[in-house]
Short mmCIF file of C-alpha atoms (C1' of nucleotides) in Angstrom, two decimals:
data_model
loop_
_atom_site.label_atom_id
_atom_site.label_comp_id
_atom_site.label_asym_id
_atom_site.label_seq_id
_atom_site.Cartn_x
_atom_site.Cartn_y
_atom_site.Cartn_z
CA MET A 1 128.95 132.82 22.37
CA SER A 2 129.10 135.45 25.03
CA THR A 3 130.66 137.97 22.74
CA SER A 4 128.15 137.27 19.91
CA SER A 5 125.05 137.49 22.07
CA TYR A 6 125.90 140.74 23.69
CA HIS A 7 125.23 143.58 21.42
CA HIS A 8 123.37 141.69 18.89
CA LYS A 9 123.36 144.88 16.99
CA ASN A 10 119.86 144.72 15.52
CA LEU A 11 118.04 142.70 17.98
CA PRO A 12 114.83 144.64 17.59
CA HIS A 13 114.82 143.85 13.88
CA THR A 14 115.50 140.19 14.58
CA ILE A 15 112.83 139.92 17.23
CA ILE A 16 110.23 141.59 15.03
CA ASN A 17 110.97 139.25 12.15
CA ALA A 18 110.67 136.26 14.59
CA ALA A 19 107.50 137.77 15.83
CA LEU A 20 106.11 137.94 12.22
CA ASP A 21 106.90 134.29 11.83
CA ALA A 22 105.30 133.34 14.95
CA ILE A 23 102.21 135.38 14.38
CA ALA A 24 101.78 134.02 10.79
CA GLU A 25 102.09 130.53 12.30
CA SER A 26 99.59 130.66 15.05
CA GLY A 27 98.20 134.10 15.44
CA PRO A 28 99.01 137.12 17.70
CA SER A 29 97.17 135.51 20.73
CA ALA A 30 99.79 132.69 20.91
CA LEU A 31 102.67 135.08 20.73
CA SER A 32 105.24 134.54 23.49
CA LEU A 33 108.11 136.92 24.18
CA ARG A 34 110.09 134.14 25.65
CA ASP A 35 109.73 132.06 22.58
CA LEU A 36 110.90 134.96 20.44
CA ALA A 37 113.92 135.28 22.71
CA ARG A 38 114.62 131.56 22.18
CA ARG A 39 114.32 131.96 18.47
CA ALA A 40 116.76 134.95 18.46
CA GLY A 41 119.18 133.08 20.79
CA VAL A 42 119.08 135.74 23.57
CA SER A 43 117.84 135.75 27.05
CA HIS A 44 114.20 135.76 28.09
CA ALA A 45 114.05 139.36 29.11
CA ALA A 46 115.95 140.81 25.97
CA PRO A 47 112.81 141.56 24.02
CA ALA A 48 111.28 143.48 26.77
CA HIS A 49 114.28 145.81 27.02
CA HIS A 50 113.69 147.11 23.45
CA PHE A 51 109.99 147.17 23.26
CA GLY A 52 109.00 147.73 26.91
CA ASP A 53 106.44 145.06 26.85
CA LYS A 54 104.36 142.80 24.61
CA ALA A 55 102.07 145.59 23.56
CA GLY A 56 105.19 147.68 22.67
CA LEU A 57 106.40 144.94 20.34
CA LEU A 58 103.07 144.64 18.67
CA THR A 59 102.97 148.47 18.36
CA ALA A 60 106.14 148.27 16.33
CA VAL A 61 104.63 145.54 14.19
CA ALA A 62 101.56 147.61 13.54
CA VAL A 63 103.69 150.66 12.62
CA GLN A 64 105.70 148.63 10.21
CA GLY A 65 102.45 147.31 8.80
CA PHE A 66 100.87 150.56 8.11
CA CYS A 67 104.05 151.85 6.55
CA LEU A 68 104.14 148.89 4.20
CA LEU A 69 100.49 149.24 3.38
CA ALA A 70 100.86 152.92 2.54
CA ASP A 71 103.88 152.10 0.32
CA ALA A 72 101.93 149.35 -1.45
CA LEU A 73 99.01 151.60 -2.07
CA VAL A 74 100.94 154.61 -3.39
CA GLU A 75 102.90 152.25 -5.56
CA ALA A 76 99.82 150.71 -7.06
CA GLN A 77 98.33 154.14 -7.59
CA ARG A 78 101.50 155.44 -9.26
CA ARG A 79 101.95 152.42 -11.49
CA THR A 80 98.47 151.88 -12.73
CA GLY A 81 96.46 154.94 -11.86
CA ASP A 82 93.45 152.61 -11.44
CA PHE A 83 91.57 152.57 -8.22
CA LEU A 84 90.64 148.94 -8.86
CA GLU A 85 94.32 148.11 -8.77
CA VAL A 86 94.71 150.06 -5.57
CA GLY A 87 92.14 147.72 -4.08
CA VAL A 88 93.86 144.78 -5.37
CA ALA A 89 97.07 146.00 -3.85
CA TYR A 90 95.32 146.22 -0.52
CA VAL A 91 94.45 142.59 -0.73
CA GLY A 92 97.97 141.82 -2.07
CA PHE A 93 99.39 143.44 1.04
CA ALA A 94 97.10 141.48 3.43
CA VAL A 95 98.08 138.24 1.90
CA GLU A 96 101.66 138.85 1.65
CA HIS A 97 101.93 140.32 5.14
CA PRO A 98 99.35 138.32 7.08
CA ALA A 99 101.14 138.82 10.42
CA HIS A 100 101.16 142.63 10.04
CA PHE A 101 97.52 142.63 8.77
CA ALA A 102 96.47 140.42 11.76
CA VAL A 103 97.90 142.94 14.25
CA MET A 104 96.92 146.25 12.55
CA PHE A 105 93.30 145.96 12.96
CA ARG A 106 93.25 144.65 16.49
CA PRO A 107 93.75 147.83 18.51
CA GLU A 108 93.38 146.05 21.72
CA LEU A 109 96.85 144.45 21.11
CA TYR A 110 98.94 147.60 20.93
CA ARG A 111 99.21 151.23 21.90
CA THR A 112 96.90 153.21 19.81
CA ASN A 113 98.21 156.53 20.99
CA ASP A 114 101.74 155.83 20.12
CA PRO A 115 102.94 158.90 17.99
CA GLU A 116 104.72 156.76 15.38
CA LEU A 117 101.63 154.60 15.08
CA VAL A 118 99.27 157.46 14.63
CA ALA A 119 101.52 158.95 11.94
CA ALA A 120 101.85 155.60 10.02
CA LYS A 121 98.15 155.04 10.28
CA ALA A 122 97.44 158.55 8.94
CA ARG A 123 99.79 157.95 6.10
CA ALA A 124 98.04 154.76 5.16
CA GLY A 125 94.70 156.41 5.45
CA GLU A 126 95.67 159.24 3.08
CA SER A 127 97.17 156.70 0.61
CA LEU A 128 94.00 154.75 0.63
CA TYR A 129 91.77 157.76 0.27
CA ARG A 130 93.77 159.04 -2.72
CA GLY A 131 93.70 155.70 -4.26
CA VAL A 132 89.90 155.45 -4.24
CA ALA A 133 89.18 159.21 -4.56
CA PRO A 134 88.63 159.13 -8.35
CA PHE A 135 85.94 156.50 -7.80
CA THR A 136 84.09 158.62 -5.22
CA SER A 137 83.94 161.66 -7.56
CA SER A 138 81.99 160.07 -10.30
CA GLU A 139 78.97 162.22 -10.68
CA SER A 140 76.44 159.40 -11.19
CA GLY A 141 77.63 157.65 -8.03
CA PRO A 142 76.19 157.89 -4.50
CA VAL A 143 77.59 159.82 -1.55
CA PRO A 144 81.38 160.03 -2.01
CA GLN A 145 82.10 158.89 1.50
CA ASP A 146 79.84 155.87 1.16
CA ALA A 147 81.50 154.83 -2.06
CA ALA A 148 84.99 155.13 -0.55
CA LEU A 149 83.84 153.23 2.50
CA ALA A 150 82.20 150.61 0.34
CA ALA A 151 85.52 150.12 -1.59
CA TRP A 152 87.46 149.85 1.57
CA SER A 153 84.98 147.51 3.28
CA LEU A 154 85.06 145.22 0.19
CA VAL A 155 88.89 144.87 0.01
CA HIS A 156 89.24 144.67 3.70
CA GLY A 157 86.56 142.06 4.08
CA PHE A 158 87.95 139.97 1.25
CA SER A 159 91.39 140.19 2.77
CA ALA A 160 90.06 139.01 6.21
CA LEU A 161 87.96 136.26 4.78
CA TRP A 162 90.77 135.02 2.52
CA LEU A 163 93.19 135.03 5.44
CA SER A 164 90.91 133.24 7.80
CA GLY A 165 90.23 130.61 5.20
CA SER A 166 86.54 131.25 5.26
CA LEU A 167 86.13 131.69 1.44
CA PRO A 168 84.76 128.74 -0.50
CA PRO A 169 86.99 126.77 -2.74
CA GLY A 170 87.04 127.18 -6.48
CA LEU A 171 88.60 130.66 -6.44
CA PRO A 172 91.60 131.59 -8.36
CA ALA A 173 94.75 130.48 -6.50
CA ASP A 174 96.32 133.87 -6.86
CA PRO A 175 94.58 136.12 -4.32
CA ARG A 176 95.17 139.20 -6.37
CA GLN A 177 93.28 137.73 -9.42
CA ALA A 178 90.56 136.57 -7.12
CA ALA A 179 90.38 139.95 -5.64
CA ARG A 180 90.23 141.64 -9.06
CA GLY A 181 87.22 139.48 -9.98
CA VAL A 182 85.34 140.42 -6.76
CA ALA A 183 86.32 144.00 -6.62
CA SER A 184 85.26 144.68 -10.29
CA VAL A 185 81.69 144.06 -9.04
CA LEU A 186 81.99 147.37 -7.24
CA PHE A 187 84.19 149.02 -9.78
CA PRO A 188 82.26 148.21 -13.01
CA GLY A 189 83.80 149.05 -16.45
CA THR A 190 87.38 149.48 -15.32
CA GLN A 191 88.90 146.28 -16.34
CA MET P 1 78.49 128.59 49.77
CA SER P 2 79.62 124.97 49.50
CA THR P 3 76.14 123.77 48.65
CA SER P 4 75.56 126.53 46.04
CA SER P 5 78.86 126.07 44.30
CA TYR P 6 78.67 122.32 43.78
CA HIS P 7 76.12 121.55 40.99
CA HIS P 8 75.88 125.07 39.75
CA LYS P 9 73.26 123.64 37.43
CA ASN P 10 74.09 125.47 34.22
CA LEU P 11 77.73 126.35 34.67
CA PRO P 12 78.51 126.06 31.03
CA HIS P 13 75.98 128.69 30.23
CA THR P 14 77.24 130.95 32.96
CA ILE P 15 80.74 130.61 31.80
CA ILE P 16 80.01 131.30 28.16
CA ASN P 17 78.27 134.46 29.13
CA ALA P 18 81.13 135.47 31.26
CA ALA P 19 83.48 134.69 28.36
CA LEU P 20 81.41 136.89 26.12
CA ASP P 21 81.60 139.77 28.56
CA ALA P 22 85.34 139.35 28.89
CA ILE P 23 85.94 139.01 25.13
CA ALA P 24 83.80 142.17 24.50
CA GLU P 25 85.93 143.99 26.97
CA SER P 26 89.39 143.11 26.00
CA GLY P 27 89.40 140.57 23.11
CA PRO P 28 89.73 136.85 22.94
CA SER P 29 93.55 137.13 23.42
CA ALA P 30 93.12 138.36 26.98
CA LEU P 31 90.70 135.69 27.93
CA SER P 32 91.55 133.78 31.08
CA LEU P 33 89.75 130.64 32.21
CA ARG P 34 90.62 131.35 35.80
CA ASP P 35 89.11 134.84 35.50
CA LEU P 36 85.97 133.38 34.17
CA ALA P 37 85.91 130.92 37.09
CA ARG P 38 86.20 133.80 39.52
CA ARG P 39 83.43 135.71 37.77
CA ALA P 40 81.26 132.66 38.05
CA GLY P 41 82.26 131.97 41.66
CA VAL P 42 83.63 128.58 41.02
CA SER P 43 86.96 127.00 41.35
CA HIS P 44 89.77 127.64 38.77
CA ALA P 45 89.46 124.25 37.06
CA ALA P 46 85.64 124.20 36.82
CA PRO P 47 85.52 125.70 33.29
CA ALA P 48 88.00 123.09 31.89
CA HIS P 49 85.79 120.21 33.21
CA HIS P 50 82.98 121.31 30.80
CA PHE P 51 84.83 122.54 27.75
CA GLY P 52 88.08 120.47 28.01
CA ASP P 53 90.29 123.42 27.44
CA LYS P 54 90.24 127.04 26.22
CA ALA P 55 89.92 126.09 22.65
CA GLY P 56 86.90 123.97 23.64
CA LEU P 57 85.28 127.02 25.24
CA LEU P 58 85.90 129.19 22.16
CA THR P 59 84.56 126.46 19.99
CA ALA P 60 81.29 126.66 21.93
CA VAL P 61 81.32 130.39 21.50
CA ALA P 62 81.84 130.07 17.71
CA VAL P 63 79.14 127.53 17.39
CA GLN P 64 76.70 129.79 19.19
CA GLY P 65 77.84 132.66 17.02
CA PHE P 66 77.28 130.85 13.74
CA CYS P 67 73.84 129.77 14.98
CA LEU P 68 72.90 133.31 15.92
CA LEU P 69 74.21 134.65 12.70
CA ALA P 70 72.23 132.14 10.65
CA ASP P 71 69.06 133.05 12.58
CA ALA P 72 69.59 136.72 12.01
CA LEU P 73 70.15 136.22 8.32
CA VAL P 74 67.05 134.03 7.77
CA GLU P 75 64.98 136.37 9.81
CA ALA P 76 66.02 139.39 7.63
CA GLN P 77 65.46 137.40 4.51
CA ARG P 78 62.03 136.31 5.69
CA ARG P 79 60.90 139.76 6.96
CA THR P 80 62.18 141.93 4.08
CA GLY P 81 62.98 139.61 1.20
CA ASP P 82 65.54 142.24 0.29
CA PHE P 83 69.22 141.04 -0.01
CA LEU P 84 70.44 144.62 1.01
CA GLU P 85 68.63 144.05 4.34
CA VAL P 86 70.30 140.65 4.68
CA GLY P 87 73.62 142.36 4.36
CA VAL P 88 72.52 144.99 7.03
CA ALA P 89 71.56 142.10 9.19
CA TYR P 90 74.96 140.71 8.90
CA VAL P 91 76.51 143.96 10.12
CA GLY P 92 73.80 144.12 12.79
CA PHE P 93 74.77 140.75 14.10
CA ALA P 94 78.44 141.65 14.23
CA VAL P 95 77.82 144.85 16.12
CA GLU P 96 75.31 143.29 18.53
CA HIS P 97 77.48 140.25 19.20
CA PRO P 98 81.01 141.61 18.96
CA ALA P 99 82.49 138.77 21.08
CA HIS P 100 81.00 136.09 18.90
CA PHE P 101 82.19 137.85 15.74
CA ALA P 102 85.63 138.22 17.06
CA VAL P 103 86.01 134.52 17.72
CA MET P 104 84.13 133.11 14.69
CA PHE P 105 86.53 134.35 12.03
CA ARG P 106 89.69 133.40 13.93
CA PRO P 107 89.92 129.66 13.34
CA GLU P 108 93.23 129.40 15.15
CA LEU P 109 91.39 129.90 18.42
CA TYR P 110 89.08 127.01 18.25
CA ARG P 111 88.50 123.40 16.85
CA THR P 112 87.63 123.88 13.23
CA ASN P 113 86.81 120.11 12.85
CA ASP P 114 84.30 119.99 15.73
CA PRO P 115 81.13 118.51 14.25
CA GLU P 116 78.84 120.99 15.87
CA LEU P 117 80.87 123.78 14.50
CA VAL P 118 80.89 122.64 10.99
CA ALA P 119 77.26 122.14 11.07
CA ALA P 120 76.54 125.53 12.47
CA LYS P 121 78.99 127.14 9.99
CA ALA P 122 77.39 125.29 7.10
CA ARG P 123 73.95 126.54 8.22
CA ALA P 124 75.27 130.12 8.40
CA GLY P 125 76.86 129.82 4.97
CA GLU P 126 73.65 128.59 3.47
CA SER P 127 71.56 131.34 5.05
CA LEU P 128 74.05 133.89 3.67
CA TYR P 129 74.01 132.35 0.26
CA ARG P 130 70.26 132.40 0.08
CA GLY P 131 70.18 136.03 1.24
CA VAL P 132 72.37 137.27 -1.61
CA ALA P 133 71.36 134.70 -4.20
CA PRO P 134 68.74 137.01 -5.89
CA PHE P 135 71.46 139.56 -6.29
CA THR P 136 73.89 137.12 -8.11
CA SER P 137 71.17 136.00 -10.53
CA SER P 138 70.68 139.48 -11.95
CA GLU P 139 71.30 138.92 -15.67
CA SER P 140 73.28 142.12 -16.23
CA GLY P 141 75.63 141.45 -13.37
CA PRO P 142 78.96 139.86 -13.36
CA VAL P 143 79.98 136.25 -12.48
CA PRO P 144 77.40 135.15 -9.86
CA GLN P 145 80.03 133.78 -7.43
CA ASP P 146 81.95 137.03 -7.65
CA ALA P 147 78.84 139.14 -6.84
CA ALA P 148 78.03 137.00 -3.84
CA LEU P 149 81.59 137.22 -2.66
CA ALA P 150 81.58 140.96 -3.21
CA ALA P 151 78.52 141.30 -1.11
CA TRP P 152 79.85 139.12 1.68
CA SER P 153 83.23 140.92 1.60
CA LEU P 154 81.63 144.24 1.77
CA VAL P 155 79.51 143.64 4.86
CA HIS P 156 82.17 141.58 6.46
CA GLY P 157 84.68 144.20 5.98
CA PHE P 158 82.44 146.95 7.14
CA SER P 159 81.71 144.98 10.33
CA ALA P 160 85.35 144.33 11.02
CA LEU P 161 86.32 148.00 10.41
CA TRP P 162 83.43 149.21 12.54
CA LEU P 163 84.31 146.90 15.48
CA SER P 164 87.87 147.68 15.34
CA GLY P 165 87.15 151.42 15.43
CA SER P 166 89.03 152.04 12.19
CA LEU P 167 86.16 153.87 10.47
CA PRO P 168 86.34 157.68 10.22
CA PRO P 169 83.99 159.78 12.31
CA GLY P 170 80.97 161.36 10.90
CA LEU P 171 79.09 158.16 10.13
CA PRO P 172 75.49 157.57 11.38
CA ALA P 173 75.61 156.53 15.01
CA ASP P 174 73.41 153.46 14.13
CA PRO P 175 75.61 150.92 12.52
CA ARG P 176 72.78 149.43 10.57
CA GLN P 177 71.91 152.84 8.97
CA ALA P 178 75.66 153.38 8.23
CA ALA P 179 75.79 149.87 6.76
CA ARG P 180 72.74 150.60 4.64
CA GLY P 181 74.35 153.61 3.03
CA VAL P 182 77.53 151.82 2.29
CA ALA P 183 76.01 148.55 1.10
CA SER P 184 73.71 150.38 -1.25
CA VAL P 185 76.74 151.28 -3.34
CA LEU P 186 76.92 147.71 -4.24
CA PHE P 187 73.21 146.95 -4.39
CA PRO P 188 72.01 150.05 -6.36
CA GLY P 189 68.39 150.74 -6.86
CA THR P 190 67.15 148.70 -3.98
CA GLN P 191 66.42 151.24 -1.40
"C1'" DA D 1 144.93 156.13 25.06
"C1'" DG D 2 142.23 155.69 29.27
"C1'" DA D 3 138.33 156.49 32.34
"C1'" DG D 4 133.66 157.21 32.75
"C1'" DT D 5 129.09 156.70 30.92
"C1'" DA D 6 125.29 154.86 28.42
"C1'" DA D 7 123.36 151.14 26.01
"C1'" DT D 8 122.64 146.36 25.67
"C1'" DC D 9 121.83 141.98 27.39
"C1'" DT D 10 121.69 138.35 31.37
"C1'" DA D 11 120.08 136.24 35.62
"C1'" DG D 12 116.85 135.86 39.26
"C1'" DT D 13 112.36 136.41 40.92
"C1'" DC D 14 107.19 136.83 41.38
"C1'" DA D 15 102.35 136.62 40.33
"C1'" DG D 16 99.29 134.82 37.05
"C1'" DT D 17 97.82 131.22 33.63
"C1'" DG D 18 96.48 126.59 31.28
"C1'" DT D 19 96.35 121.93 32.01
"C1'" DC D 20 96.42 117.62 34.29
"C1'" DA D 21 95.56 114.21 38.11
"C1'" DA D 22 93.28 112.94 42.29
"C1'" DG D 23 89.92 113.67 45.62
"C1'" DA D 24 85.46 115.54 47.49
"C1'" DT D 25 80.39 116.37 47.01
"C1'" DA D 26 75.70 115.75 45.40
"C1'" DG D 27 72.11 114.06 42.60
"C1'" DA D 28 70.41 109.81 40.14
"C1'" DT D 29 69.76 104.89 39.69
"C1'" DG D 30 69.42 100.19 41.26
"C1'" DC L 1 69.94 102.33 51.42
"C1'" DA L 2 74.12 101.33 48.46
"C1'" DT L 3 76.26 102.47 44.30
"C1'" DC L 4 77.24 105.12 40.52
"C1'" DT L 5 78.16 109.13 37.78
"C1'" DA L 6 78.47 113.74 36.84
"C1'" DT L 7 79.96 117.90 38.75
"C1'" DC L 8 83.13 120.57 41.13
"C1'" DT L 9 87.53 121.34 44.22
"C1'" DT L 10 92.24 120.97 45.45
"C1'" DG L 11 96.89 120.58 44.48
"C1'" DA L 12 100.63 120.52 41.47
"C1'" DC L 13 103.72 121.61 37.35
"C1'" DA L 14 105.49 124.06 33.54
"C1'" DC L 15 105.11 128.29 31.20
"C1'" DT L 16 104.47 133.29 30.54
"C1'" DG L 17 104.92 138.57 31.20
"C1'" DA L 18 106.91 141.80 33.88
"C1'" DC L 19 110.11 143.77 37.23
"C1'" DT L 20 114.80 144.24 39.37
"C1'" DA L 21 119.60 144.13 39.81
"C1'" DG L 22 123.79 142.95 37.79
"C1'" DA L 23 127.17 141.90 34.03
"C1'" DT L 24 129.17 143.06 29.56
"C1'" DT L 25 130.07 145.82 25.77
"C1'" DA L 26 130.34 150.15 23.03
"C1'" DC L 27 130.69 155.01 22.93
"C1'" DT L 28 132.28 159.48 24.33
"C1'" DC L 29 135.38 162.91 26.18
"C1'" DT L 30 139.44 164.74 27.82
#
DNA sequence: AGAGTAATCTAGTCAGTGTCAAGATAGATG
DNA sequence: CATCTATCTTGACACTGACTAGATTACTCT
């Protein structure tokens, strides 16, 4: 036991995964470093060694989240070339990574000035902007920025409402399909 | 001091207001009942007497929030009759009552089966639905439910992004005006 | 290979928190 | 006035985040 617990090798990874489980279960507010340590089978102060403190851990979660989001968006853009599908991918990310999503847009939980974080956030922002850029350049449309923000707001709001269980019943069980139906109100003539 | 602290008369009200301040400052996660007690000048266990526990306090905050939201929506509907302005009122509520908004859509923080809460939530839901109903019944539009959900998602997402500080700079300083620009992408021809 | 160094984790401690139980105080009711 | 009830206080307990010092392991350098 003593030889296995010392130099756990990838404790940060293990702890982040435990944190993701815990957050998905009961939200970031109920997160306990000591509980994570117990789940990982290490001492109560081990997590703090790697992440400094709770905010440090959540910063790492947010960084990972923005990276995964950026990946999901560029992947959707590459595969389909359709900005509606980029929006659907945004919702897909939120539903498949609820813990990441729950942290990413709650800046009071982590260090917003962490260099890794600002980089990841910028990358996600660019991916998102490129995904909806074609939509904003349609000549008949309104102000480009407003159109892009409308698209972002719609998929972000749908994600948040879905995750919080606020949406009425009767929607498609698959969140992507539900999102496709809702998003196509904004992106008419693309499906 | 002893005569003034006993029978504070409206301690629940005082504590809820203190909670709203605290939440607006640093989010619901950092909320401390003992801190609220200190702000109100009472003993550390006084809040629990009225609200049972932390979740009980946040339930009360959520109830108040849904009532205020319902009021804001029906007021906008009554005054303008325009569903775009109902959406703008949704954003206005979120920005003017950030603490309420931060709690309302985080069900893991409060008692979702509290009877007062379900009533207030239902009232807000009806107000919202009536506000966007005209939009959903436009014959050329898509599935009514999808249109209503798109409208809700858009204003909800814009509110969440605005409150989290995720939106890019360069927007109108007045959130209502910014929301009007963004929402009019979805509601064309109404402004 | 062996010593020294750095990284990783443990153990102990402290202030702060939520929650519970029991007691004190004050207004209301008979 | 006596009693009752709601309101608030006091004290306690387990839990948490954070800090410090120490133990253990891996890595490096000659």
